[in-house]
Coordinates of C-alpha atoms and ligand atoms in Angstrom, one line a residue:
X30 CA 0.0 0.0 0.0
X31 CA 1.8 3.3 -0.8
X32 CA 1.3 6.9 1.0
X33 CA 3.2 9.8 -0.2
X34 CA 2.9 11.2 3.3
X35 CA 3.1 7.9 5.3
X36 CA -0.8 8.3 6.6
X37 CA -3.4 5.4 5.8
X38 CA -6.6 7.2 6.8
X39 CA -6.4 8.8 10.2
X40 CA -3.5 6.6 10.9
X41 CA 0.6 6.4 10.3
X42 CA 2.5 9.5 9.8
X43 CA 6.0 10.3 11.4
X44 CA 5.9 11.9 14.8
X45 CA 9.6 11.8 15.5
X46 CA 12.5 14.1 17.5
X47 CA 13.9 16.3 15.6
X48 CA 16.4 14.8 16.0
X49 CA 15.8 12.1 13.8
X50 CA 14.3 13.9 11.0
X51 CA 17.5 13.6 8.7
X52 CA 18.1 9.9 9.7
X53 CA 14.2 9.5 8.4
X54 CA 14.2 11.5 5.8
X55 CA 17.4 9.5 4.2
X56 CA 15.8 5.8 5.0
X57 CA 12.7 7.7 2.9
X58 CA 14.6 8.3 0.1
X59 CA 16.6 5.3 -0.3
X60 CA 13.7 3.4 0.1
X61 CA 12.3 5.4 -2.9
X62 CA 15.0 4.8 -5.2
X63 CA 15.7 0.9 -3.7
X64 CA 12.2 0.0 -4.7
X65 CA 12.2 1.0 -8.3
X66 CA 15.8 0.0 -8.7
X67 CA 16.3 -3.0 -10.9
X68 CA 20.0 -4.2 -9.5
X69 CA 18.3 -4.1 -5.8
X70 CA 15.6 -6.4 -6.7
X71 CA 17.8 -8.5 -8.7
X72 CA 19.9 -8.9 -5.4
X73 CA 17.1 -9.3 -2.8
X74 CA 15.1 -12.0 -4.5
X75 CA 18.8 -13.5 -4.9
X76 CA 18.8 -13.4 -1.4
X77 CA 15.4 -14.6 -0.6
X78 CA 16.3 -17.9 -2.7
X79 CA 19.5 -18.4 -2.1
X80 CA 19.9 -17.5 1.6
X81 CA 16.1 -17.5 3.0
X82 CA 14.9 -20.4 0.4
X83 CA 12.3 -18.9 -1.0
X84 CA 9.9 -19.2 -2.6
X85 CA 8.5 -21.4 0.1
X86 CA 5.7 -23.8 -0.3
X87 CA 1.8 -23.5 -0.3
X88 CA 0.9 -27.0 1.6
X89 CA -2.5 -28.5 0.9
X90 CA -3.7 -30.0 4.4
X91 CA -5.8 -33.0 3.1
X92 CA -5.7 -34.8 6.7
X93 CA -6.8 -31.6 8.4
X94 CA -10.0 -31.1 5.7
X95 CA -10.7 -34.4 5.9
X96 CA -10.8 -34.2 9.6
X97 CA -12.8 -30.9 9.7
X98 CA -15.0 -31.3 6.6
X99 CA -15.7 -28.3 5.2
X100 CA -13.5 -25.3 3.3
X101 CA -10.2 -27.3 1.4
X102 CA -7.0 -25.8 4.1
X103 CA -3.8 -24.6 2.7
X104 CA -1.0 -23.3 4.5
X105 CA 1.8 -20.5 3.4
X106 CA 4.8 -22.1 4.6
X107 CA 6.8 -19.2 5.8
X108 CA 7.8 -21.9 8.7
X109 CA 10.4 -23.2 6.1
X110 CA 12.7 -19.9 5.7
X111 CA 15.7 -19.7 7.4
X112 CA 15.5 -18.9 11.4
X113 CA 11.8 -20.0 11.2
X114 CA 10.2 -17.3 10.5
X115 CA 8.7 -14.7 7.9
X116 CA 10.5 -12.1 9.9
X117 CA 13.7 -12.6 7.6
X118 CA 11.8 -11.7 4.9
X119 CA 12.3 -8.0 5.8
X120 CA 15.2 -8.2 7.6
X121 CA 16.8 -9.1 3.9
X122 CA 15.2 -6.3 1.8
X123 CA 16.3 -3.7 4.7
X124 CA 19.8 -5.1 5.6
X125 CA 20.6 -4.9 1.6
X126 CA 19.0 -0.8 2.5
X127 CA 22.0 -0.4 5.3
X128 CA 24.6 -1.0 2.9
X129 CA 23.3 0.8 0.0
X130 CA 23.1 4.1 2.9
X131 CA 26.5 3.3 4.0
X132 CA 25.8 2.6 7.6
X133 CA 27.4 0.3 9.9
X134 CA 25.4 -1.0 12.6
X135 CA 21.5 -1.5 12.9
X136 CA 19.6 -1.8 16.3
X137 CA 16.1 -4.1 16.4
X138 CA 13.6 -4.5 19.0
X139 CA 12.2 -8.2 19.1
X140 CA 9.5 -9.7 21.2
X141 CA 9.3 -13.6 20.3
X142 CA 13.2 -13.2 19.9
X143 CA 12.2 -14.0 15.7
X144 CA 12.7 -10.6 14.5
X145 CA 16.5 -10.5 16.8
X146 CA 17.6 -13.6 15.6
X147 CA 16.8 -12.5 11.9
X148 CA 18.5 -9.4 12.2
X149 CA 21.6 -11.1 14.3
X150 CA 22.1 -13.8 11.3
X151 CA 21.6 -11.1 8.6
X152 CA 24.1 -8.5 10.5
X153 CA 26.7 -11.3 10.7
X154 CA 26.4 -12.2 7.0
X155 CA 26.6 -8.2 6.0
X156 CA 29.2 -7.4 8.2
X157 CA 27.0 -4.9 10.5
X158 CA 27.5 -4.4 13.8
X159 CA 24.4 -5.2 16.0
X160 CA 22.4 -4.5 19.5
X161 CA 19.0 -6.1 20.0
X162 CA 16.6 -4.9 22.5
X163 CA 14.3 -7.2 24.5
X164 CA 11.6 -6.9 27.4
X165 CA 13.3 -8.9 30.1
X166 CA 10.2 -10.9 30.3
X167 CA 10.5 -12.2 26.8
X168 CA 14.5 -12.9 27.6
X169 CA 13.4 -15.4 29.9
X170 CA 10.7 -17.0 27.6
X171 CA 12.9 -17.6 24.5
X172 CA 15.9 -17.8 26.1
X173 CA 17.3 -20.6 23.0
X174 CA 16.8 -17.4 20.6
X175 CA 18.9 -15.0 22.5
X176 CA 21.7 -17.5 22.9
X177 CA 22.1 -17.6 19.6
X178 CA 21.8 -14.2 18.7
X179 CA 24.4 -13.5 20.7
X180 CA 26.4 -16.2 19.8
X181 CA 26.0 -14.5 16.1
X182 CA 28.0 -11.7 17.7
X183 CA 25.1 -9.0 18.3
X184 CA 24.4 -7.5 21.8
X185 CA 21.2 -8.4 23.6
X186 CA 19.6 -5.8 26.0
X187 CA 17.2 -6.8 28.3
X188 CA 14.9 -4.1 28.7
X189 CA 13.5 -3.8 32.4
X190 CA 11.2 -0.9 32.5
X191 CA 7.6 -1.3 32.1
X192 CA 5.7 -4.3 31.3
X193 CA 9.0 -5.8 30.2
X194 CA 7.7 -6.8 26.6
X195 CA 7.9 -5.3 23.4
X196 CA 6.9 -1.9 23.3
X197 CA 9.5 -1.4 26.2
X198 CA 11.9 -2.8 24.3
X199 CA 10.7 -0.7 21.0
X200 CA 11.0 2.9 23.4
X201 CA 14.5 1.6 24.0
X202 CA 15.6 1.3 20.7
X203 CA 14.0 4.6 19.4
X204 CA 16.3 6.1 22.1
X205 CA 19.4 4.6 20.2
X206 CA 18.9 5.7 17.5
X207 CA 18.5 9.3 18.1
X208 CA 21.7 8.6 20.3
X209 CA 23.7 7.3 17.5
X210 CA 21.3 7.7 14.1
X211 CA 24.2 8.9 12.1
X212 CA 25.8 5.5 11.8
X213 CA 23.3 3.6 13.0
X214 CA 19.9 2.3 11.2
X215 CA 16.6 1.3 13.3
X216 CA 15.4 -2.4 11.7
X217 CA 12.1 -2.3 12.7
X218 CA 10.7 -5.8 12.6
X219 CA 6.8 -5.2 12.0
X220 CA 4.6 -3.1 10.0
X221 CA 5.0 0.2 12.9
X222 CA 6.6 3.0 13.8
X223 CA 6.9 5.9 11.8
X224 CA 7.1 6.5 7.7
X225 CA 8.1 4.7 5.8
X226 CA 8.7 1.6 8.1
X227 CA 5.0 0.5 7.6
X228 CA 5.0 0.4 4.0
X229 CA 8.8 -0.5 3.7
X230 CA 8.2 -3.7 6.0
X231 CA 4.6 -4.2 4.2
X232 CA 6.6 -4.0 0.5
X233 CA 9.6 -6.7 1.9
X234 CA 7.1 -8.9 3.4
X235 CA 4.7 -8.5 0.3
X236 CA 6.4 -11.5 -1.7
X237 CA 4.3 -13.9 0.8
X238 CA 1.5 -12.8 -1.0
X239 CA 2.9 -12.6 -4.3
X240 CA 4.0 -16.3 -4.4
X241 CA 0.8 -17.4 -2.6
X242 CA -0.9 -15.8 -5.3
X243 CA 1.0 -17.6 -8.2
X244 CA 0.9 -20.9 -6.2
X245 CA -3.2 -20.9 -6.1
X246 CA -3.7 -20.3 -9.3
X247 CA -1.4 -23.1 -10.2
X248 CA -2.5 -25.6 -8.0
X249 CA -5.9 -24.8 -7.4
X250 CA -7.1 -23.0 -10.6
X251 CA -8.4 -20.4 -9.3
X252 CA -7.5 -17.3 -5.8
X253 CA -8.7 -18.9 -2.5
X254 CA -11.9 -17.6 -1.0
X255 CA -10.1 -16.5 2.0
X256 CA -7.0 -15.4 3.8
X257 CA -5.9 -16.0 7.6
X258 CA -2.8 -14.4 9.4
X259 CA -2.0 -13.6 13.1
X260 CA -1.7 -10.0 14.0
X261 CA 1.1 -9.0 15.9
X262 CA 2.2 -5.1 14.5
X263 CA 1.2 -6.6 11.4
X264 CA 3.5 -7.6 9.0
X265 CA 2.8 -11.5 8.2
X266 CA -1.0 -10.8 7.4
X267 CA -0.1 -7.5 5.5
X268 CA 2.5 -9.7 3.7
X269 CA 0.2 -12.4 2.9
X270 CA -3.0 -10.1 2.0
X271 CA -1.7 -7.0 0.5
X272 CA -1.3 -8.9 -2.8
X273 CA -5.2 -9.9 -2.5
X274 CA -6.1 -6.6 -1.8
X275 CA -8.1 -5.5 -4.7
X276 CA -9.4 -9.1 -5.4
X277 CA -12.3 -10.6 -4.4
X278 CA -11.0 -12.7 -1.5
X279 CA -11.5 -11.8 2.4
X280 CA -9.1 -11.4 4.7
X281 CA -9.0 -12.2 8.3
X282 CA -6.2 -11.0 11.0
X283 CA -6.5 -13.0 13.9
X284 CA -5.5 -10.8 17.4
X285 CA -3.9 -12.5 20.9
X286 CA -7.1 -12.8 23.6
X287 CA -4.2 -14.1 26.0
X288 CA -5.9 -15.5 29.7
X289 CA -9.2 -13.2 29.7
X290 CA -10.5 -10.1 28.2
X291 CA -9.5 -8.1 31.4
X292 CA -7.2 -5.4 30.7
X293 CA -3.7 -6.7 30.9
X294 CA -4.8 -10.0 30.2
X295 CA -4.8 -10.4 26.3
X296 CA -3.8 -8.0 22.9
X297 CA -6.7 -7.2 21.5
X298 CA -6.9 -3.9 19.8
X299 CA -9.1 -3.7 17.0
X300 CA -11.3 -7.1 17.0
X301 CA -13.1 -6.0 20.2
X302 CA -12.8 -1.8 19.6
X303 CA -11.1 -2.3 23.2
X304 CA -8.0 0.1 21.6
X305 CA -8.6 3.7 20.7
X306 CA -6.5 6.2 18.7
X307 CA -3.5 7.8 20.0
X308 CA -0.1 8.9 19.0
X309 CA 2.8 7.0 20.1
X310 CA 6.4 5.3 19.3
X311 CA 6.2 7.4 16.5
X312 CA 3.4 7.0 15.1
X313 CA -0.6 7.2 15.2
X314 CA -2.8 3.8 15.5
X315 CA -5.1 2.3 17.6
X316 CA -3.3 1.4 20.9
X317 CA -4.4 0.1 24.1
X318 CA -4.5 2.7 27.0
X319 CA -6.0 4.6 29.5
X320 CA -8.2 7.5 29.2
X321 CA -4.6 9.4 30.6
X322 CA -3.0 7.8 27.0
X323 CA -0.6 5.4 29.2
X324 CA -0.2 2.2 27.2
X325 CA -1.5 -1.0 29.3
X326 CA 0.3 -4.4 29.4
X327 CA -0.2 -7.2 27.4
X328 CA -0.6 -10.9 27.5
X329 CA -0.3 -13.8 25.4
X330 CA 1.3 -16.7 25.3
X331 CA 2.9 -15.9 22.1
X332 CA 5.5 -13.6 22.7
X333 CA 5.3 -12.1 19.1
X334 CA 1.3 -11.0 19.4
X335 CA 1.6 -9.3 22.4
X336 CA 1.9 -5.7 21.4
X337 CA 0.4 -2.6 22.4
X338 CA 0.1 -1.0 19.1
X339 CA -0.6 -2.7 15.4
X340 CA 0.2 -1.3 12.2
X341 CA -1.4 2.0 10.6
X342 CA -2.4 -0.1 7.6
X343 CA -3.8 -3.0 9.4
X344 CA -6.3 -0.3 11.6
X345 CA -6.8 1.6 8.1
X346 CA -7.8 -1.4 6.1
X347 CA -10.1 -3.0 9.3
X348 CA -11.4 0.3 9.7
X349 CA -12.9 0.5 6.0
X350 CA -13.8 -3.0 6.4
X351 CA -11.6 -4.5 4.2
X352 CA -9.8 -6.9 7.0
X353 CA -12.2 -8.8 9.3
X354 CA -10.5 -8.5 12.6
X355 CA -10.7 -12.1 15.4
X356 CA -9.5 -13.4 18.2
X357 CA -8.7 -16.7 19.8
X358 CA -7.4 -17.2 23.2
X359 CA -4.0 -19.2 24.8
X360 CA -6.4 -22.3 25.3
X361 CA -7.8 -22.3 21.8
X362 CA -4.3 -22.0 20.2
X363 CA -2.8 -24.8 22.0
X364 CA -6.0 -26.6 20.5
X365 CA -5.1 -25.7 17.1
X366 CA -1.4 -25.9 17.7
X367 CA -1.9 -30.2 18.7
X368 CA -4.6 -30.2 15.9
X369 CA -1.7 -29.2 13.3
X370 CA 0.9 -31.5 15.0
X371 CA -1.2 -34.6 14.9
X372 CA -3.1 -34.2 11.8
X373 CA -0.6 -32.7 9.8
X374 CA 3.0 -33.9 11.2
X375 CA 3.9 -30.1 11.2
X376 CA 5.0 -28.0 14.3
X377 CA 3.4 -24.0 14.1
X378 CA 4.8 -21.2 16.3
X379 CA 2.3 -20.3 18.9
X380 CA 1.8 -16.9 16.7
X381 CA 0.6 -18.4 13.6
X382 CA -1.7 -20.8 16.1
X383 CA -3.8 -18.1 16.7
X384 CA -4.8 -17.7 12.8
X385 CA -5.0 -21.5 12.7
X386 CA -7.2 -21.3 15.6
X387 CA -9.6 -19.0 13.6
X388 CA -9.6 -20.9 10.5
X389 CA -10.6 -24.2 12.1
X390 CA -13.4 -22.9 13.9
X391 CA -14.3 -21.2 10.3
X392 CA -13.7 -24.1 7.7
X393 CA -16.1 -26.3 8.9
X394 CA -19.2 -24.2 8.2
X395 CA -17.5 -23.3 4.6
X396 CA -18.5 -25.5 1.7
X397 CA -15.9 -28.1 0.5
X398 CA -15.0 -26.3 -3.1
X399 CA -14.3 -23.1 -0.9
X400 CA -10.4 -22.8 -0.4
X401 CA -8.5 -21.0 2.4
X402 CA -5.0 -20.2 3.1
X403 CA -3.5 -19.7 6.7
X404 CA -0.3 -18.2 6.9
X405 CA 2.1 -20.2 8.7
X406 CA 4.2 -17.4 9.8
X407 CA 7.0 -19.4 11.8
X408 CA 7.6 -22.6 13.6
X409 CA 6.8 -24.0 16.9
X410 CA 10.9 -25.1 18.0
X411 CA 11.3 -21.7 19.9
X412 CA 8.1 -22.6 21.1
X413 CA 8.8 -25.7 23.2
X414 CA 9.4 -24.6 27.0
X415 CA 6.1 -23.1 26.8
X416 CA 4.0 -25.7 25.4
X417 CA 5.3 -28.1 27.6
X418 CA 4.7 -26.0 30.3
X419 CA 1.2 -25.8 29.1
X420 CA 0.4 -29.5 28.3
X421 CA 1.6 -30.0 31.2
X422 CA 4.1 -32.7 30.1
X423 CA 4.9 -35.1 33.1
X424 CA 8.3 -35.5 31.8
X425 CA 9.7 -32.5 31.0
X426 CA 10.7 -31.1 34.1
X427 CA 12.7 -34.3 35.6
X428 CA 13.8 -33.9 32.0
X429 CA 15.2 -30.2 33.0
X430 CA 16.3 -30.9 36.0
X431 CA 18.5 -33.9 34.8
X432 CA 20.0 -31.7 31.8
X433 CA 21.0 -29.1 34.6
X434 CA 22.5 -31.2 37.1
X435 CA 24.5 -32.8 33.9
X436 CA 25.1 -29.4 32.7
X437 CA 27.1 -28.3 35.9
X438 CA 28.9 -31.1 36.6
X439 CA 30.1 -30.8 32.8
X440 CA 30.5 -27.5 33.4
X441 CA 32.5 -28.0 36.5
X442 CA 34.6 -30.6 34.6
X443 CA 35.3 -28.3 31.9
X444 CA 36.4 -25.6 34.2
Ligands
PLP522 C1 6.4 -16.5 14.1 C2 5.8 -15.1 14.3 N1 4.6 -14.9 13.7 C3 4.0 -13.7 13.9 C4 4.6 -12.7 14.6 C5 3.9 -11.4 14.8 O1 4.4 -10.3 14.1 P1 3.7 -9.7 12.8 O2 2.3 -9.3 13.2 O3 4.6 -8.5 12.5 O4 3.7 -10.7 11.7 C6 5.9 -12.9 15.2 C7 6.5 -11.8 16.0 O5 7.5 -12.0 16.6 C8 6.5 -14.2 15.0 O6 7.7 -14.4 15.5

């Protein structure tokens, strides 16, 4: 979707420091030039294939629709690209950006450690130096990805103010950069924050879309009746849908309803109209927050969905209708989460769970020559401390416990 002025409807825009006007105003115009340019494309979808994968597949779920009986399931298997996830998607397209501007180091804020772990793996391969920011809560959940990450030679800052998730560690990293924005570039990770980073992350992540596109109409004959992606800030369902956009296909972003729909307790902006407009982290969307404009904390058991914020596009596009905005809670993801392992022999991250949660409570009332595609945003491996937790797995924790008490007598015998 493109915006000369960075505002979809009431929402977007650039509300930055001055500070950081020159910074933006450079990423704005090398983004200009980068997306037209013929020897930048050439290079990124080089990259995509060669160091992501791409393209990846479209799965048809026979066992699933079989099971369910109603709408054929597909998934977009952005699971398969390299670190897991669709995040690398972008992290490509704006790395590539860094070099062309001349910069040396790029800062990220991550929440389900996917977006860090992309940007650590594609600093390392371009030479950038790197500093991830990360709420100290989501440290501790995905602990795996910030091992590596760091092991790839970025820095990891656990962020400790507020609710210790993502949005504190998104205020941290907008304070680096107008510390240190003339060397340094901000890699946003979603579809948020201020122009052109929501169209910018929309354009990279588009080729979900565009192959999904193709792929239908190769294997099925025909575009699929509807479209399912989780909504984080945004960028796996604008990836996925923006391609459908003017076609006649619907389009459903599935939100995080966490433990309850107390305040605090889930992420639900839009689906519920429990957000409202406000100006914040450089931008204008639909946040949650008090009548005082403080943002509230989040919950769900996805670390990825839960955000404050979502992108300007995604409250543009549900605002004129064109998205249809749901929600499914922790319970009901770890429902569609074991239906996908057992029927389907494929592990999901909890993220995309949420969208599969949607679609199987959906499919069955759809007729059997309807088609759907879910995007598969990531996969479950990060995911696996949690879930065990959850399923309450009798023998995971002796499990732990024996690693540990291995671990430091190793460690001990090492030392
Ligand atoms: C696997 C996965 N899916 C989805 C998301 C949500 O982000 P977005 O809404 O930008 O796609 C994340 C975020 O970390 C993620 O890791």
């Amino acid at each position: 979707m493109k915006s000369e002025q960075g505002y979809y409807g009431q929402y977007g825009g650039s509300y930055i420091p001055e500070i950081l006007y020159a910074s933006q105003q450079q990423v704005l115009a090398s983004f200009a030039e980068a997306r037209d340019d013929p020897a930048f494309l050439a290079e990124l979808h080089k990259q995509w294939q060669q160091y992501s994968g791409r393209p990846t597949p479209l799965t048809h779920c026979e066992n699933l629709t079989n099971h369910l009986g109603g709408a054929q399931i597909y998934l977009k298997r952005e699971d398969l690209n390299h670190s897991g996830a669709h995040k690398m998607n972008n992290v490509i397209g704006q790395g590539l950006l860094v070099k062309r501007m001349g910069k040396k180091r790029v800062i990220a804020e991550t929440g389900a450690g996917q977006h860090g772990i992309a940007t650590a793996l594609v600093a390392a391969r371009l030479g950038l130096e790197c500093t991830i920011y990360m709420g100290a809560k989501d440290v501790a959940r995905q602990y795996p990805n910030v091992f590596w990450m760091k092991q790839l030679g970025a820095k990891v800052v656990p962020v400790t103010t507020g609710s210790q998730t993502l949005k504190d560690a998104l205020d941290e990293a907008l304070r680096d950069w107008s510390a240190n924005y003339e060397d340094t570039h901000y890699l946003i990770g979603t579809a948020c924050g201020c122009a052109p980073f929501p169209e910018m992350v929309t354009f990279f992540q588009s080729v979900i879309g565009q192959e999904a596109r193709e792929q239908s109409l190769t294997q099925i004959r025909k575009l699929p009746d509807r479209l399912y992606a989780c909504v984080g800030g945004g960028s796996n369902a604008l990836g996925l849908f923006t391609p459908f956009v003017d076609d006649e296909v619907e389009l459903v972003g599935v939100e995080a309803a966490g433990k309850s729909m107390a305040l605090g307790d889930h992420s639900v902006r839009l689906s519920h109209n429990l957000g409202s407009i406000g100006i914040a982290q450089g931008f204008a969307t639909i946040f949650l927050q008090d009548d005082n404009g403080q943002l509230q904390s989040t919950h769900s058991i996805a670390a990825g969905l839960d955000y404050v914020g979502v992108s300007p596009i995604v409250a543009h596009l549900t605002e004129t209708k064109r998205i249809r905005m749901e929600y499914a809670n922790d319970n009901e993801t770890l429902e569609a989460c074991t239906l996908l392992l057992k029927k389907e022999g494929i592990i999901p991250a909890l993220e995309s769970s949420h969208a599969l949660a949607m679609a199987f409570k959906e499919a069955p009332i759809m007729a059997k020559d309807q088609h759907i595609i879910v995007n598969l945003s990531g996969r479950g491996d990060k995911d696996i401390f949690n879930v065990a937790k959850a399923f309450n797995d009798a023998e995971f924790e002796p499990f732990l416990q024996d690693y540990l008490a291995d671990y430091s007598l190793d460690k001990e015998s090492v030392l």
